Coordinates of C-alpha atoms in Angstrom, one line a residue:
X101 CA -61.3 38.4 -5.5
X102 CA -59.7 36.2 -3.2
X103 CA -60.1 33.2 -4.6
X104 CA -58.0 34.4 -7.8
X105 CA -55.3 35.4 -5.8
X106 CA -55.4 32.7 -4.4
X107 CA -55.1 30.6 -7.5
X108 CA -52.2 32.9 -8.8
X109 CA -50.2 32.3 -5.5
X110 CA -50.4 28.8 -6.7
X111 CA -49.7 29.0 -9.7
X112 CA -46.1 31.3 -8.4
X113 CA -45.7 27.9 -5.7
X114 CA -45.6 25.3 -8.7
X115 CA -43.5 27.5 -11.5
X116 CA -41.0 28.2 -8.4
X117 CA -41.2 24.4 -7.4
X118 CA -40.5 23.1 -11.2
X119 CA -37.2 25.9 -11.0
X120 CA -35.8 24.5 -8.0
X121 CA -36.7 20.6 -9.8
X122 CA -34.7 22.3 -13.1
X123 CA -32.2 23.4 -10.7
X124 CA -31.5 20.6 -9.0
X125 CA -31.4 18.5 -11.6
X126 CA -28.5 20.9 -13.0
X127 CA -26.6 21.0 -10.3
X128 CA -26.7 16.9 -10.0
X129 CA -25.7 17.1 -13.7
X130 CA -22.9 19.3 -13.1
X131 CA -21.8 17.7 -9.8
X132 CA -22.1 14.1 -12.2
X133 CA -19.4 15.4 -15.1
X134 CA -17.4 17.1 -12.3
X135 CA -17.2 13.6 -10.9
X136 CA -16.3 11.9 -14.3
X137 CA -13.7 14.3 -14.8
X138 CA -12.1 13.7 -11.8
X139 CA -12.2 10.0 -12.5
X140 CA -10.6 10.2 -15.7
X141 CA -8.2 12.3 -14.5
X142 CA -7.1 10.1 -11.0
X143 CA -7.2 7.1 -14.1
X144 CA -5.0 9.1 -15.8
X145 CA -2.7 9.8 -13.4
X146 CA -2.5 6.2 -11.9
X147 CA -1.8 4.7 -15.4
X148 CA 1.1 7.2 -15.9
X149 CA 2.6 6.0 -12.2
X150 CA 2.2 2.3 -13.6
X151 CA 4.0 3.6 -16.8
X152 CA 6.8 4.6 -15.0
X153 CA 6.6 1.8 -12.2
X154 CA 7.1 -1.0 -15.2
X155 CA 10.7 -1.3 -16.3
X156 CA 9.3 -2.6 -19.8
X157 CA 6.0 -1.1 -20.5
X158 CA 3.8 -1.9 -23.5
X159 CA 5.3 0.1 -26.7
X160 CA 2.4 2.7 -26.6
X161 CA 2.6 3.8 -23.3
X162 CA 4.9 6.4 -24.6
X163 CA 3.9 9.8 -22.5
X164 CA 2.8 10.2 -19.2
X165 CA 0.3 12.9 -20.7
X166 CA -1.3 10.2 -23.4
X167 CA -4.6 9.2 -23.3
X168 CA -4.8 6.3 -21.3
X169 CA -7.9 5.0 -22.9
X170 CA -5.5 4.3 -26.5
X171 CA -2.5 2.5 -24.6
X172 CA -2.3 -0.7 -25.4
X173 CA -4.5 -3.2 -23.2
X174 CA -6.5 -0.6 -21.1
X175 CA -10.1 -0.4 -22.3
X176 CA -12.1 2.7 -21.0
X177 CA -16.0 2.4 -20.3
X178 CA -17.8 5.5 -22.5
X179 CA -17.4 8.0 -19.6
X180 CA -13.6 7.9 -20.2
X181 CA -12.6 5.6 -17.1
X182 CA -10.7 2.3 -16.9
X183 CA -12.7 -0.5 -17.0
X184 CA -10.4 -3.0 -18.0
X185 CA -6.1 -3.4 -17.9
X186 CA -5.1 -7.0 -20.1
X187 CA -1.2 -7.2 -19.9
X188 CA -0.9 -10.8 -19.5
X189 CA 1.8 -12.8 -20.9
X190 CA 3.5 -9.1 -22.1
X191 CA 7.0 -10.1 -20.8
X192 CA 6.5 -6.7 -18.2
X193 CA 8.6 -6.3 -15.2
X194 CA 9.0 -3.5 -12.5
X195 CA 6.5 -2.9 -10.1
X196 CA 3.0 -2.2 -9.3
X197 CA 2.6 1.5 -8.2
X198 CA 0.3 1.9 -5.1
X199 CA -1.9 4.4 -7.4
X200 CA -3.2 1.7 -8.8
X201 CA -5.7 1.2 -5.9
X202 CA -7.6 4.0 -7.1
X203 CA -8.6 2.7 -10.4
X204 CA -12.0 2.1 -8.7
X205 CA -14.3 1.6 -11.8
X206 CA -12.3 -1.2 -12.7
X207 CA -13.5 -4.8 -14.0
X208 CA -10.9 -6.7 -14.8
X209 CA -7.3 -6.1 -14.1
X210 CA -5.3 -9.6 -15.7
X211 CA -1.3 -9.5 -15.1
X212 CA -0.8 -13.3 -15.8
X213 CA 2.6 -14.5 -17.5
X214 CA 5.4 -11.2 -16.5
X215 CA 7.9 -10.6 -14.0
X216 CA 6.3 -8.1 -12.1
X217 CA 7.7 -8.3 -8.3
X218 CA 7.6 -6.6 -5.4
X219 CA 4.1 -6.0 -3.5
X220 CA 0.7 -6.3 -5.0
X221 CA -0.7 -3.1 -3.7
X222 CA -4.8 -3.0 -2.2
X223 CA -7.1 -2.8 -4.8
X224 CA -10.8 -0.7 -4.4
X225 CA -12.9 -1.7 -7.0
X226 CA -16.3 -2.5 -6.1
X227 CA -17.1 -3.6 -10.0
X228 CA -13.9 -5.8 -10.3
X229 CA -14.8 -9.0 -11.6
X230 CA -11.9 -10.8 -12.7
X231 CA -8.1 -10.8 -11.2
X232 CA -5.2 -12.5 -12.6
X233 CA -1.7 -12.3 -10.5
X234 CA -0.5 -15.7 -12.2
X235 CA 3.0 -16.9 -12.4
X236 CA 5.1 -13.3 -11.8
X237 CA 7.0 -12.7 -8.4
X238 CA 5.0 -10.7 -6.5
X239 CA 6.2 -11.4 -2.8
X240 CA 3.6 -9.8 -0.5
X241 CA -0.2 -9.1 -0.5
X242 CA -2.0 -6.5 1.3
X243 CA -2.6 -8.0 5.0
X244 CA -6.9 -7.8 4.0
X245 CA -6.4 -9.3 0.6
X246 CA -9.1 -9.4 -0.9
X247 CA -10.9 -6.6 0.8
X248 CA -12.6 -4.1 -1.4
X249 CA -13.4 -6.7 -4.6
X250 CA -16.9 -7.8 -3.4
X251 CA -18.0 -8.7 -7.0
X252 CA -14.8 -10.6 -7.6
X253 CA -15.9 -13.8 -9.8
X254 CA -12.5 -15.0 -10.9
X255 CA -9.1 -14.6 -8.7
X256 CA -6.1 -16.9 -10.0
X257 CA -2.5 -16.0 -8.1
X258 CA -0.7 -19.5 -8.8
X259 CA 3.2 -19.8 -9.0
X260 CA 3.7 -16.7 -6.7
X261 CA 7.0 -16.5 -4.6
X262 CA 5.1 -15.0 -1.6
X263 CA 6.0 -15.3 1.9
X264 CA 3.3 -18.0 3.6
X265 CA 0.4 -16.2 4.5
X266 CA -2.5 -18.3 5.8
X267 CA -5.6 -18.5 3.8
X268 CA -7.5 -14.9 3.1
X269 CA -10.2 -14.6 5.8
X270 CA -11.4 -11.6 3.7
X271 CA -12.4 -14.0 0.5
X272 CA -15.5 -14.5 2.6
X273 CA -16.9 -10.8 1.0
X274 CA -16.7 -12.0 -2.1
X275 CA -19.7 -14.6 -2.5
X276 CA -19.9 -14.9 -6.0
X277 CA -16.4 -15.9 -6.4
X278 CA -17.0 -19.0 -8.8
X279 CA -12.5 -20.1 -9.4
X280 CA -10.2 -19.5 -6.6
X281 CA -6.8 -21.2 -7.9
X282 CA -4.0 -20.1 -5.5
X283 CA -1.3 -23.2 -6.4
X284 CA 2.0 -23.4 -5.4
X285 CA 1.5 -19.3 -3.8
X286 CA 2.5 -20.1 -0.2
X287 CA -0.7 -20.8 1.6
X288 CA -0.1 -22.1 4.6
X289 CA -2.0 -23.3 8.0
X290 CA -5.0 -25.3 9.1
X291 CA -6.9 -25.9 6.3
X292 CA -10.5 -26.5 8.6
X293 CA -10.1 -22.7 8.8
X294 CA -10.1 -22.2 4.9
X295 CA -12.5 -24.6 4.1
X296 CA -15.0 -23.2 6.7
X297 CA -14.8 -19.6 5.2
X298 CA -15.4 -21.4 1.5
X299 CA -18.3 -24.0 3.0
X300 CA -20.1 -20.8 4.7
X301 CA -19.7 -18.3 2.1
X302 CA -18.6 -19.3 -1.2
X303 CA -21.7 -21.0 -2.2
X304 CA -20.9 -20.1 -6.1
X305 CA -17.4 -21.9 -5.9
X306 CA -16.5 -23.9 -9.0
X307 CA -13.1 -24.1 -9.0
X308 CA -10.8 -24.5 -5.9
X309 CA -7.6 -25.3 -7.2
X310 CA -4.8 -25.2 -3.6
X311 CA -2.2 -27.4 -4.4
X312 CA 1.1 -27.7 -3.8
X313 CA 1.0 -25.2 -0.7
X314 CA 1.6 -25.9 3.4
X315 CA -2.0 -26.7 4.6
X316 CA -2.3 -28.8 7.2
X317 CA -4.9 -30.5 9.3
X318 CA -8.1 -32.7 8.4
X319 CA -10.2 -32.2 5.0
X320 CA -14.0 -31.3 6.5
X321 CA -16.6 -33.8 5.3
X322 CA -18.9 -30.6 4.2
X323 CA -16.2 -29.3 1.6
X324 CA -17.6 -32.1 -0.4
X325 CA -21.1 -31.1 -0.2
X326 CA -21.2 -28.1 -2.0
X327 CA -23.5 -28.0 -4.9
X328 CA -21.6 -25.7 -6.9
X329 CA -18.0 -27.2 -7.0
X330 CA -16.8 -29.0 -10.2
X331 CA -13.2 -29.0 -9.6
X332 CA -11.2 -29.1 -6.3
X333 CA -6.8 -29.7 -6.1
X334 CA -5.6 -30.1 -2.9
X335 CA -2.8 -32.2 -3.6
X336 CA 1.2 -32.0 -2.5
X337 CA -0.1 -30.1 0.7
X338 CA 0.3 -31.6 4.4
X339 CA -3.2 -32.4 4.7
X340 CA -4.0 -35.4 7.4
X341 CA -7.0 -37.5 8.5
X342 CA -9.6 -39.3 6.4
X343 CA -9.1 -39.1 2.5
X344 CA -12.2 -36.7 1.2
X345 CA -14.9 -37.5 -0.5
X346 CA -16.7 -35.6 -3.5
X347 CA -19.5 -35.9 -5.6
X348 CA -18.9 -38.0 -8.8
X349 CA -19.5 -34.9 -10.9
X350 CA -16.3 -33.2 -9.2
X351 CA -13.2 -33.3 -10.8
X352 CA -10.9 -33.9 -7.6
X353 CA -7.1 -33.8 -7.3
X354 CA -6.4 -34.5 -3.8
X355 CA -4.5 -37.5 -2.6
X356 CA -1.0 -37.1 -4.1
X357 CA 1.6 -35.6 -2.0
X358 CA -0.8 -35.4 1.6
X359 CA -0.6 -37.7 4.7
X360 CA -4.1 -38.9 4.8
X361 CA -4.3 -42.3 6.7
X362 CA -5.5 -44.2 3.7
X363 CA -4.9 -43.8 -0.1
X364 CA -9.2 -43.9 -0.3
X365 CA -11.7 -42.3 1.5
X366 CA -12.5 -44.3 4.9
X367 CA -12.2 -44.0 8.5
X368 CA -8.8 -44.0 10.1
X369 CA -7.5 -46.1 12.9
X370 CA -8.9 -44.5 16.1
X371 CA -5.7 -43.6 18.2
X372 CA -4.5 -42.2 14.4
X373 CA -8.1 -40.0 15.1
X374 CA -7.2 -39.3 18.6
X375 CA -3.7 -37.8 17.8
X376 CA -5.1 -35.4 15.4
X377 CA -7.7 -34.0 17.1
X378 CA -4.6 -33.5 19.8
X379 CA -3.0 -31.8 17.0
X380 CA -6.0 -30.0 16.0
X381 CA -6.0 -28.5 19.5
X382 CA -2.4 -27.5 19.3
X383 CA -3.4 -25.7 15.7
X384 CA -1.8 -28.6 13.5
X385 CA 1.4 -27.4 13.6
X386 CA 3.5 -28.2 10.1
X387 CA 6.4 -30.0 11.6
X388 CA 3.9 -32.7 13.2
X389 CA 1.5 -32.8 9.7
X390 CA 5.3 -34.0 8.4
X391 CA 5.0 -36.9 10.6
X392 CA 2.0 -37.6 11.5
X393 CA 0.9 -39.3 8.3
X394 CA -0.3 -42.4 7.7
X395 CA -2.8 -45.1 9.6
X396 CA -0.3 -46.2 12.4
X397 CA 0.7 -44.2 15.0
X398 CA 3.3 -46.8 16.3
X399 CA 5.5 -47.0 13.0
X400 CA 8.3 -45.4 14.6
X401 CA 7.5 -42.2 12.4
X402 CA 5.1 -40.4 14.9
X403 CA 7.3 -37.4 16.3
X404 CA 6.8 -37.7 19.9
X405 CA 4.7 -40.8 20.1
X406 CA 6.0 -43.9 21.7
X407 CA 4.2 -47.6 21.9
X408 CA 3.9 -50.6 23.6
X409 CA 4.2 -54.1 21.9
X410 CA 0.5 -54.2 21.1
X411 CA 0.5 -50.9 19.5
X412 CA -0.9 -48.8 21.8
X413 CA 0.2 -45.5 22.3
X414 CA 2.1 -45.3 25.7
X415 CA 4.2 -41.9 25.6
X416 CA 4.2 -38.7 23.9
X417 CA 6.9 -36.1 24.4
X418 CA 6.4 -32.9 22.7
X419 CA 8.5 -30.9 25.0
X420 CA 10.2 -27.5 24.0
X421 CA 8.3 -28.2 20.3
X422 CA 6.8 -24.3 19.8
X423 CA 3.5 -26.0 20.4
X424 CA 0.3 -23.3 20.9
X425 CA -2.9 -24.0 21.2
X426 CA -4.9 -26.1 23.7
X427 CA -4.7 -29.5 25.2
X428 CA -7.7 -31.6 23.4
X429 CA -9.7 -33.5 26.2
X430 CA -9.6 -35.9 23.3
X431 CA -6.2 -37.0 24.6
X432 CA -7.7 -38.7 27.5
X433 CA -9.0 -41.7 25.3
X434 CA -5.5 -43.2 24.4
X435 CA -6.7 -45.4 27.3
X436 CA -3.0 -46.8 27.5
X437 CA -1.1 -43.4 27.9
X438 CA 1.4 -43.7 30.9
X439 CA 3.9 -40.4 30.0
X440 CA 2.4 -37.3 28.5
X441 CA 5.2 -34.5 28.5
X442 CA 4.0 -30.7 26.9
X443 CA 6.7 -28.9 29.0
X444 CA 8.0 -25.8 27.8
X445 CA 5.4 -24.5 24.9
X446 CA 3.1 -21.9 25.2
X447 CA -0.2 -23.6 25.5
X448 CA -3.1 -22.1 27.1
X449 CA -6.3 -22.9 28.6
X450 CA -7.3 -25.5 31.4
X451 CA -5.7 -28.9 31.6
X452 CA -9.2 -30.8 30.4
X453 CA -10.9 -33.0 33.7
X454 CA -10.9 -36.1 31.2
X455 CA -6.9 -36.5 31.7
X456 CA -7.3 -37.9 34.9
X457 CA -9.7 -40.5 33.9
X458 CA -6.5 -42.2 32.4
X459 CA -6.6 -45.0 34.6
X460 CA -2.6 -46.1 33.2
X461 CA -1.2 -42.4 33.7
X462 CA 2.0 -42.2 36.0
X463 CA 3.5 -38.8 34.7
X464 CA 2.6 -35.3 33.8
X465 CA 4.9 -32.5 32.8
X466 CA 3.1 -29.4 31.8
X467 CA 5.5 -26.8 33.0
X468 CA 6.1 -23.9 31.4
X469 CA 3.6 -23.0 29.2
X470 CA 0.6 -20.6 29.6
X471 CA -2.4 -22.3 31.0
X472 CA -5.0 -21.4 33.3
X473 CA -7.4 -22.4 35.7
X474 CA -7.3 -24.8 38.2
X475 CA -5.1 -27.8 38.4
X476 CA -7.1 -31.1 38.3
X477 CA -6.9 -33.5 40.7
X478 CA -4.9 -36.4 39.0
X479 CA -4.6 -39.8 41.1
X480 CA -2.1 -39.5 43.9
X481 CA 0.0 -42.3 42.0
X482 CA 0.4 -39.3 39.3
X483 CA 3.6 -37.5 39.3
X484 CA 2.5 -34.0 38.3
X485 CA 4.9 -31.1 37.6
X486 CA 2.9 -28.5 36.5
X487 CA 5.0 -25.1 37.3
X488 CA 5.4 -22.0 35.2
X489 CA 1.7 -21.7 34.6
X490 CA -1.0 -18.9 36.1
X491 CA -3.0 -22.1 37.8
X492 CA -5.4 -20.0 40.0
X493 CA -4.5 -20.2 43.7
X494 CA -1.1 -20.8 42.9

C-alpha cells in the first residue's frame, strides 16, 4: 500500500515539474515578443527623430507614424527591427539625432556621399558590421569612438571636416576590423601610438588607408609585418624617420608628402636618429615633424638645432616651444653638444644621468618646466640653471 502511494506522489512531482517546464517556457516566450515589441517600437521611434533631424529626408519617409521597415533604405530583420540604414550618396543634410544610438540590432548603417554635419552621435550595436561616414561634414565624434561596435569589419570616415582628434584608442575592441580608411579626417599625433594599437590588435587588417592627416613621428618596423595587410596610405602626413618597408604583396602609398630621411627604405644618418628619439621623448610635437625632415640635421632647416663646420650638432634651443614630454637620455650621444637650452616648457621627469657624460657640454638651461628628481651632477665647468622645477631637496 505504500509503495503505490508512493508511485502516485511521483507521478504528482513529474506532471507538476513538466507545468512549471510549460510554464516557464511561456513566460520566456512572452517575456521574448515583449522584448521585440519594444525594439520595434524604440526603432520606430529613433527613425522618426532621424526623419525629422534630416532637412531632406528620402521621399518616403513621409510620417513619423509609418512603418519604418518600408521607408526607403532601412531593411528590417524578420522580427521587425532595423538591421540595416543605406542612404549613401542621397544628397541628405541635417543632422544625426542622438536616438540613433539605440538602434542596437543594427548591421550596417552606410551615410557616404551627403551633407550631414554636426556630431556623429555614439553608436551601441553589438552586430554592426559595416560603417560608412564618408565625405559629409560631420565635425565631432563621440570622445570613445568606436566603443560599442566590437563586430565592426568595415569603418570608412575619409573627407570629414572634424576637429583633430588623435587616433581612436577604442578601435582596439574591434579585432576583426579588416578596412580602416580615415583620409584627410583630422587624425592627428604620434603615429607609434596608432600603429601599436593596429600591430597588437588588428590582426584581420587589410586596408589602412591614413593619408593626408597630421601624424607625426617614426613608422614602426612591425606595421610591415602583419600578415593580413594588402593595402596601407600613409602619405601627405608628417611622418619622420626611416622610410617603411612592406611586404611585396602590399599595395603601399607612403612616401609622398612625409619627411622621412630618405626617399627609400634605409637607415638614417645617426645624429638625424638621435634628434628623433629626442623628439620622440618630447611626444613629436607637429611644429618640429615640419622641420625635422630629411637626412641632415645641419641644413639650416632643423628648428632649434645649430652645427659646427663638420656637421655636428653643437646647440639646440628649444626654449619657450610648448614642448611636453621627457628629456630622451638619447640626447647624450650627440657627443659634440656644447648648449642644450629646454627652458620654459613643461617637461617632466628626471634630467637622464647620461647628459653629463657629454664630455663638450658648457651650458644647461632647464628652468621652468616640471621635472623631478634629483639634479645630476654635471662637471663643474657646466653652467647649469635649472630653477623652476620640483628637484627634490630643493
Amino acid at each position: 500500500m505504500s509503495t503505490t502511494v508512493h508511485r502516485q506522489g511521483c507521478t504528482t512531482t513529474v506532471k507538476r515539474r513538466q507545468e512549471c517546464r510549460l510554464l516557464l517556457a511561456l513566460l520566456l516566450t512572452c517575456c521574448g515578443l515583449a522584448a521585440a515589441a519594444a525594439g520595434r517600437r524604440s526603432d520606430a521611434d529613433a527613425v522618426a527623430d532621424l526623419a525629422r533631424s534630416l532637412a531632406r529626408p528620402p521621399s518616403t519617409w513621409t510620417t513619423a507614424a509609418g512603418d519604418p521597415c518600408s521607408f526607403e533604405g532601412i531593411s528590417c530583420s524578420s522580427s521587425g527591427r532595423v538591421i540595416a540604414i543605406d542612404l549613401a550618396g542621397m544628397g541628405l543634410a541635417g543632422t544625426l539625432h542622438p536616438s540613433l544610438s539605440s538602434l542596437t540590432a543594427l548591421e550596417s548603417l552606410q551615410l557616404g556621399g551627403n551633407a550631414l554635419s554636426g556630431a556623429v552621435p555614439p553608436l551601441r550595436a553589438p552586430s554592426l558590421t559595416s560603417l560608412s561616414l564618408d565625405g559629409n561634414a560631420f565635425t565631432s565624434l563621440p570622445k570613445d569612438f568606436p566603443l560599442g561596435m566590437p563586430a565592426l569589419r568595415h569603418l570608412s570616415m575619409d573627407n570629414l571636416p572634424l576637429a583633430q582628434w588623435p587616433f581612436p584608442h577604442a578601435i582596439a575592441g574591434c579585432p576583426s576590423l579588416r578596412t580602416f580608411s580615415a583620409s584627410n579626417a583630422s587624425v592627428a599625433g604620434p603615429f607609434q601610438a596608432a600603429a601599436a594599437i593596429v600591430i597588437a590588435n588588428l590582426t584581420s587588417i587589410r586596408t589602412l588607408r591614413l593619408s593626408r592627416n597630421a601624424l607625426t613621428g617614426v613608422v614602426p618596423a612591425a606595421l610591415g609585418k602583419i600578415a593580413s595587410l594588402r593595402e596601407i596610405s600613409l602619405s601627405n602626413n608628417f611622418l619622420q624617420g626611416p622610410v617603411p618597408q612592406f611586404a611585396a604583396g602590399v599595395a603601399a602609398d607612403v612616401v609622398d608628402g612625409n619627411c622621412f630621411c630618405l626617399d627609400e627604405p634605409g637607415a638614417c644618418d645617426a645624429q638625424v636618429s638621435t634628434l628623433l628619439q629626442a623628439a620622440e621623448g618630447f611626444g613629436y610635437p607637429f611644429y618640429l615633424a615640419r622641420t625635422w625632415r630629411g637626412n641632415d640635421p645641419c641644413s639650416g632647416d632643423w628648428l632649434g638645432t645649430v652645427c659646427d663646420i663638420s656637421g655636428s650638432v653643437t646647440m639646440i634651443y628649444l626654449q619657450h616651444a610648448e614642448l611636453s614630454g621627457t628629456i630622451s637620455p638619447a640626447i647624450a650621444d650627440l657627443i659634440d653638444l656644447e648648449r642644450l637650452v629646454l627652458a620654459g616648457n613643461n617637461l617632466t621627469g628626471e634630467i637622464p644621468e647620461s647628459l653629463t657624460k657629454l664630455t663638450k657640454l658648457e651650458f644647461l638651461d632647464i628652468t621652468n618646466n616640471s621635472l623631478t628628481g634629483q639634479l645630476p651632477k654635471f662637471k663643474p665647468s657646466v653652467f647649469v640653471l635649472a630653477d623652476g622645477n620640483a628637484f627634490i631637496g630643493e
